[in-house]
């Protein structure tokens, strides 16, 4: 099975048919898709000016989408390397118990569903790399009261998510499932309370 870099070369190869180049980009998302496969695809298409359903897209726009994905992957791989180094030092120092951030990171290892979006067509507006930098900064800064991507405090707890995590706080502004470790207990409680109030207000 081809890896991410081999697939990226296929996307850039002008000797390949445009259909193969498009398929190779879609396969890249099987190796790295921070918002989930469908949501990441829609995000890349929107920023590159591609029609998600176009089977013969402009090669220049296709490469622009790949470039954004590669930029984000570089940010994530650097974070994973620093994470691995930190855990190695902690284990050497006798710190064996993983933290909440460690548990979250274990489930996102490899770069899929790092910050999944509830809807594949509603994703944060900034570039993927910028979103990942904000999430990583929030992880390193400790729990806060707002979404690490858009800084909005309107979070609502969802218990019916389609994949990991199966439940969690969702930002009403940018649509991401906010990683639980970046939020304070008060922010999590407010998200659960808001979901409860909205549920009974609709009755």
mmCIF file of C-alpha atoms in Angstrom:
data_model
loop_
_atom_site.group_PDB
_atom_site.id
_atom_site.type_symbol
_atom_site.label_atom_id
_atom_site.label_comp_id
_atom_site.label_asym_id
_atom_site.label_seq_id
_atom_site.Cartn_x
_atom_site.Cartn_y
_atom_site.Cartn_z
ATOM 1 C CA UNK A 1 0.000 0.000 0.000
ATOM 2 C CA UNK A 2 1.447 3.369 -1.030
ATOM 3 C CA UNK A 3 2.312 5.853 1.692
ATOM 4 C CA UNK A 4 1.438 9.540 1.845
ATOM 5 C CA UNK A 5 4.592 10.799 0.130
ATOM 6 C CA UNK A 6 4.331 8.292 -2.711
ATOM 7 C CA UNK A 7 0.720 9.315 -3.300
ATOM 8 C CA UNK A 8 1.691 12.996 -3.202
ATOM 9 C CA UNK A 9 4.223 12.336 -5.972
ATOM 10 C CA UNK A 10 1.452 10.773 -8.042
ATOM 11 C CA UNK A 11 -0.676 13.902 -7.568
ATOM 12 C CA UNK A 12 2.161 16.094 -8.845
ATOM 13 C CA UNK A 13 3.183 13.812 -11.719
ATOM 14 C CA UNK A 14 2.100 15.572 -14.962
ATOM 15 C CA UNK A 15 2.382 12.301 -16.886
ATOM 16 C CA UNK A 16 -0.524 10.829 -14.917
ATOM 17 C CA UNK A 17 -4.096 11.328 -16.055
ATOM 18 C CA UNK A 18 -5.985 13.990 -14.145
ATOM 19 C CA UNK A 19 -8.373 11.291 -12.879
ATOM 20 C CA UNK A 20 -5.460 9.340 -11.375
ATOM 21 C CA UNK A 21 -4.013 12.495 -9.828
ATOM 22 C CA UNK A 22 -7.369 13.288 -8.223
ATOM 23 C CA UNK A 23 -7.712 9.720 -6.942
ATOM 24 C CA UNK A 24 -4.212 9.891 -5.466
ATOM 25 C CA UNK A 25 -5.147 13.047 -3.561
ATOM 26 C CA UNK A 26 -8.250 11.323 -2.178
ATOM 27 C CA UNK A 27 -6.046 8.421 -1.097
ATOM 28 C CA UNK A 28 -3.749 10.868 0.709
ATOM 29 C CA UNK A 29 -6.726 11.553 2.964
ATOM 30 C CA UNK A 30 -6.746 7.904 4.007
ATOM 31 C CA UNK A 31 -3.335 8.611 5.586
ATOM 32 C CA UNK A 32 -3.910 12.135 6.904
ATOM 33 C CA UNK A 33 -7.310 13.797 7.358
ATOM 34 C CA UNK A 34 -7.466 16.122 10.385
ATOM 35 C CA UNK A 35 -11.204 16.825 10.024
ATOM 36 C CA UNK A 36 -12.088 13.300 8.905
ATOM 37 C CA UNK A 37 -11.991 12.151 5.276
ATOM 38 C CA UNK A 38 -15.090 13.877 3.877
ATOM 39 C CA UNK A 39 -14.733 17.109 5.832
ATOM 40 C CA UNK A 40 -11.029 17.459 4.989
ATOM 41 C CA UNK A 41 -11.812 16.872 1.298
ATOM 42 C CA UNK A 42 -14.505 19.565 1.286
ATOM 43 C CA UNK A 43 -12.208 21.986 3.106
ATOM 44 C CA UNK A 44 -9.341 21.457 0.652
ATOM 45 C CA UNK A 45 -11.675 21.853 -2.313
ATOM 46 C CA UNK A 46 -13.150 25.071 -0.950
ATOM 47 C CA UNK A 47 -9.787 26.714 -0.295
ATOM 48 C CA UNK A 48 -8.303 25.556 -3.609
ATOM 49 C CA UNK A 49 -11.398 26.478 -5.626
ATOM 50 C CA UNK A 50 -12.224 22.914 -6.642
ATOM 51 C CA UNK A 51 -15.636 21.375 -7.156
ATOM 52 C CA UNK A 52 -15.660 18.326 -4.804
ATOM 53 C CA UNK A 53 -17.530 16.270 -7.416
ATOM 54 C CA UNK A 54 -15.379 17.315 -10.412
ATOM 55 C CA UNK A 55 -13.660 14.211 -11.837
ATOM 56 C CA UNK A 56 -11.324 16.269 -14.050
ATOM 57 C CA UNK A 57 -10.236 19.229 -11.928
ATOM 58 C CA UNK A 58 -7.695 21.894 -12.814
ATOM 59 C CA UNK A 59 -4.254 20.344 -12.063
ATOM 60 C CA UNK A 60 -2.971 23.622 -10.603
ATOM 61 C CA UNK A 61 -5.823 23.735 -8.103
ATOM 62 C CA UNK A 62 -5.333 20.053 -7.323
ATOM 63 C CA UNK A 63 -1.689 20.667 -6.439
ATOM 64 C CA UNK A 64 -2.709 23.703 -4.358
ATOM 65 C CA UNK A 65 -4.982 21.440 -2.307
ATOM 66 C CA UNK A 66 -2.168 18.927 -1.875
ATOM 67 C CA UNK A 67 0.228 21.675 -0.792
ATOM 68 C CA UNK A 68 -2.126 22.738 1.976
ATOM 69 C CA UNK A 69 -2.505 19.145 3.130
ATOM 70 C CA UNK A 70 1.286 18.640 3.150
ATOM 71 C CA UNK A 71 1.779 21.847 5.139
ATOM 72 C CA UNK A 72 -0.670 20.651 7.794
ATOM 73 C CA UNK A 73 0.895 17.189 7.871
ATOM 74 C CA UNK A 74 4.329 18.707 8.509
ATOM 75 C CA UNK A 75 2.920 20.600 11.510
ATOM 76 C CA UNK A 76 1.328 17.429 12.871
ATOM 77 C CA UNK A 77 4.395 15.230 12.343
ATOM 78 C CA UNK A 78 6.528 17.763 14.213
ATOM 79 C CA UNK A 79 4.044 17.687 17.092
ATOM 80 C CA UNK A 80 4.023 13.881 17.144
ATOM 81 C CA UNK A 81 7.830 13.824 17.265
ATOM 82 C CA UNK A 82 7.909 16.273 20.190
ATOM 83 C CA UNK A 83 5.141 14.310 21.908
ATOM 84 C CA UNK A 84 7.091 11.050 21.566
ATOM 85 C CA UNK A 85 10.247 12.719 22.939
ATOM 86 C CA UNK A 86 8.318 14.085 25.930
ATOM 87 C CA UNK A 87 6.744 10.734 26.767
ATOM 88 C CA UNK A 88 10.146 9.063 26.513
ATOM 89 C CA UNK A 89 11.626 11.564 28.994
ATOM 90 C CA UNK A 90 8.653 11.190 31.347
ATOM 91 C CA UNK A 91 8.942 7.402 31.369
ATOM 92 C CA UNK A 92 12.664 7.708 32.061
ATOM 93 C CA UNK A 93 11.770 9.922 35.029
ATOM 94 C CA UNK A 94 9.232 7.399 36.297
ATOM 95 C CA UNK A 95 6.080 9.189 35.098
ATOM 96 C CA UNK A 96 4.069 6.287 33.699
ATOM 97 C CA UNK A 97 0.493 7.488 34.108
ATOM 98 C CA UNK A 98 -0.726 9.108 30.858
ATOM 99 C CA UNK A 99 -2.504 12.445 31.062
ATOM 100 C CA UNK A 100 -5.823 13.370 29.431
ATOM 101 C CA UNK A 101 -3.860 14.933 26.560
ATOM 102 C CA UNK A 102 -1.943 11.673 26.136
ATOM 103 C CA UNK A 103 -5.202 9.707 25.921
ATOM 104 C CA UNK A 104 -6.550 12.112 23.296
ATOM 105 C CA UNK A 105 -3.327 11.961 21.321
ATOM 106 C CA UNK A 106 -3.284 8.156 21.293
ATOM 107 C CA UNK A 107 -6.622 8.170 19.475
ATOM 108 C CA UNK A 108 -5.438 10.708 16.886
ATOM 109 C CA UNK A 109 -2.031 9.135 16.201
ATOM 110 C CA UNK A 110 -1.284 9.260 12.494
ATOM 111 C CA UNK A 111 -3.358 12.365 11.845
ATOM 112 C CA UNK A 112 -6.929 11.232 11.230
ATOM 113 C CA UNK A 113 -9.862 12.845 13.036
ATOM 114 C CA UNK A 114 -7.612 15.170 15.030
ATOM 115 C CA UNK A 115 -10.391 17.760 15.186
ATOM 116 C CA UNK A 116 -13.354 16.081 13.481
ATOM 117 C CA UNK A 117 -16.139 18.259 12.123
ATOM 118 C CA UNK A 118 -19.781 17.451 12.798
ATOM 119 C CA UNK A 119 -20.709 18.326 9.211
ATOM 120 C CA UNK A 120 -18.388 17.589 6.257
ATOM 121 C CA UNK A 121 -19.430 20.864 4.621
ATOM 122 C CA UNK A 122 -18.949 23.108 7.684
ATOM 123 C CA UNK A 123 -15.284 23.388 8.666
ATOM 124 C CA UNK A 124 -13.068 26.143 10.106
ATOM 125 C CA UNK A 125 -12.154 28.806 7.545
ATOM 126 C CA UNK A 126 -8.367 29.053 8.212
ATOM 127 C CA UNK A 127 -5.816 26.818 6.550
ATOM 128 C CA UNK A 128 -5.426 23.354 8.072
ATOM 129 C CA UNK A 129 -1.919 24.071 9.349
ATOM 130 C CA UNK A 130 -3.135 27.160 11.219
ATOM 131 C CA UNK A 131 -5.968 25.192 12.818
ATOM 132 C CA UNK A 132 -3.584 22.471 13.967
ATOM 133 C CA UNK A 133 -1.163 25.034 15.370
ATOM 134 C CA UNK A 134 -3.997 26.553 17.424
ATOM 135 C CA UNK A 135 -5.088 23.169 18.748
ATOM 136 C CA UNK A 136 -1.508 22.199 19.628
ATOM 137 C CA UNK A 137 -0.973 25.550 21.365
ATOM 138 C CA UNK A 138 -4.152 24.976 23.386
ATOM 139 C CA UNK A 139 -2.948 21.514 24.393
ATOM 140 C CA UNK A 140 0.330 22.952 25.595
ATOM 141 C CA UNK A 141 -1.260 25.923 27.372
ATOM 142 C CA UNK A 142 -3.704 23.936 29.483
ATOM 143 C CA UNK A 143 -7.512 23.967 29.742
ATOM 144 C CA UNK A 144 -9.464 27.064 28.708
ATOM 145 C CA UNK A 145 -13.070 28.188 28.375
ATOM 146 C CA UNK A 146 -13.428 28.503 24.605
ATOM 147 C CA UNK A 147 -12.874 26.800 21.267
ATOM 148 C CA UNK A 148 -9.117 26.699 20.548
ATOM 149 C CA UNK A 149 -9.701 27.354 16.840
ATOM 150 C CA UNK A 150 -12.123 30.304 16.737
ATOM 151 C CA UNK A 151 -12.100 31.443 20.410
ATOM 152 C CA UNK A 152 -15.892 31.289 20.689
ATOM 153 C CA UNK A 153 -17.437 30.126 23.964
ATOM 154 C CA UNK A 154 -20.668 28.733 22.494
ATOM 155 C CA UNK A 155 -20.021 25.016 22.915
ATOM 156 C CA UNK A 156 -22.694 22.338 23.050
ATOM 157 C CA UNK A 157 -22.293 18.727 24.121
ATOM 158 C CA UNK A 158 -23.212 16.141 21.454
ATOM 159 C CA UNK A 159 -23.734 12.506 22.449
ATOM 160 C CA UNK A 160 -24.521 11.184 18.966
ATOM 161 C CA UNK A 161 -21.299 11.691 16.994
ATOM 162 C CA UNK A 162 -20.673 9.228 14.155
ATOM 163 C CA UNK A 163 -17.076 8.256 15.027
ATOM 164 C CA UNK A 164 -14.405 8.811 17.660
ATOM 165 C CA UNK A 165 -15.032 10.596 19.865
ATOM 166 C CA UNK A 166 -18.581 9.260 20.096
ATOM 167 C CA UNK A 167 -19.520 12.258 22.229
ATOM 168 C CA UNK A 168 -18.015 15.615 23.073
ATOM 169 C CA UNK A 169 -18.293 19.413 22.984
ATOM 170 C CA UNK A 170 -18.990 20.915 19.562
ATOM 171 C CA UNK A 171 -18.251 24.530 18.639
ATOM 172 C CA UNK A 172 -21.391 26.195 17.290
ATOM 173 C CA UNK A 173 -19.248 28.642 15.301
ATOM 174 C CA UNK A 174 -16.599 26.619 13.425
ATOM 175 C CA UNK A 175 -18.163 23.160 13.750
ATOM 176 C CA UNK A 176 -15.268 21.173 15.245
ATOM 177 C CA UNK A 177 -15.524 18.621 18.017
ATOM 178 C CA UNK A 178 -13.341 20.361 20.592
ATOM 179 C CA UNK A 179 -10.819 18.054 22.307
ATOM 180 C CA UNK A 180 -11.984 17.606 25.909
ATOM 181 C CA UNK A 181 -8.476 18.131 27.435
ATOM 182 C CA UNK A 182 -8.342 21.756 26.193
ATOM 183 C CA UNK A 183 -11.480 22.755 28.144
ATOM 184 C CA UNK A 184 -11.949 23.496 31.821
ATOM 185 C CA UNK A 185 -14.487 21.536 33.895
ATOM 186 C CA UNK A 186 -16.639 24.680 33.919
ATOM 187 C CA UNK A 187 -16.639 24.933 30.122
ATOM 188 C CA UNK A 188 -17.546 21.248 29.791
ATOM 189 C CA UNK A 189 -20.362 21.628 32.311
ATOM 190 C CA UNK A 190 -21.705 24.658 30.433
ATOM 191 C CA UNK A 191 -21.643 22.682 27.152
ATOM 192 C CA UNK A 192 -23.644 19.856 28.745
ATOM 193 C CA UNK A 193 -26.075 22.305 30.323
ATOM 194 C CA UNK A 194 -26.590 24.113 27.018
ATOM 195 C CA UNK A 195 -27.402 20.832 25.257
ATOM 196 C CA UNK A 196 -29.867 19.948 28.013
ATOM 197 C CA UNK A 197 -31.576 23.343 27.808
ATOM 198 C CA UNK A 198 -31.793 23.231 24.002
ATOM 199 C CA UNK A 199 -33.237 19.714 24.083
ATOM 200 C CA UNK A 200 -36.047 20.675 26.465
ATOM 201 C CA UNK A 201 -36.685 24.015 24.793
ATOM 202 C CA UNK A 202 -37.615 22.110 21.618
ATOM 203 C CA UNK A 203 -40.202 19.972 23.446
#
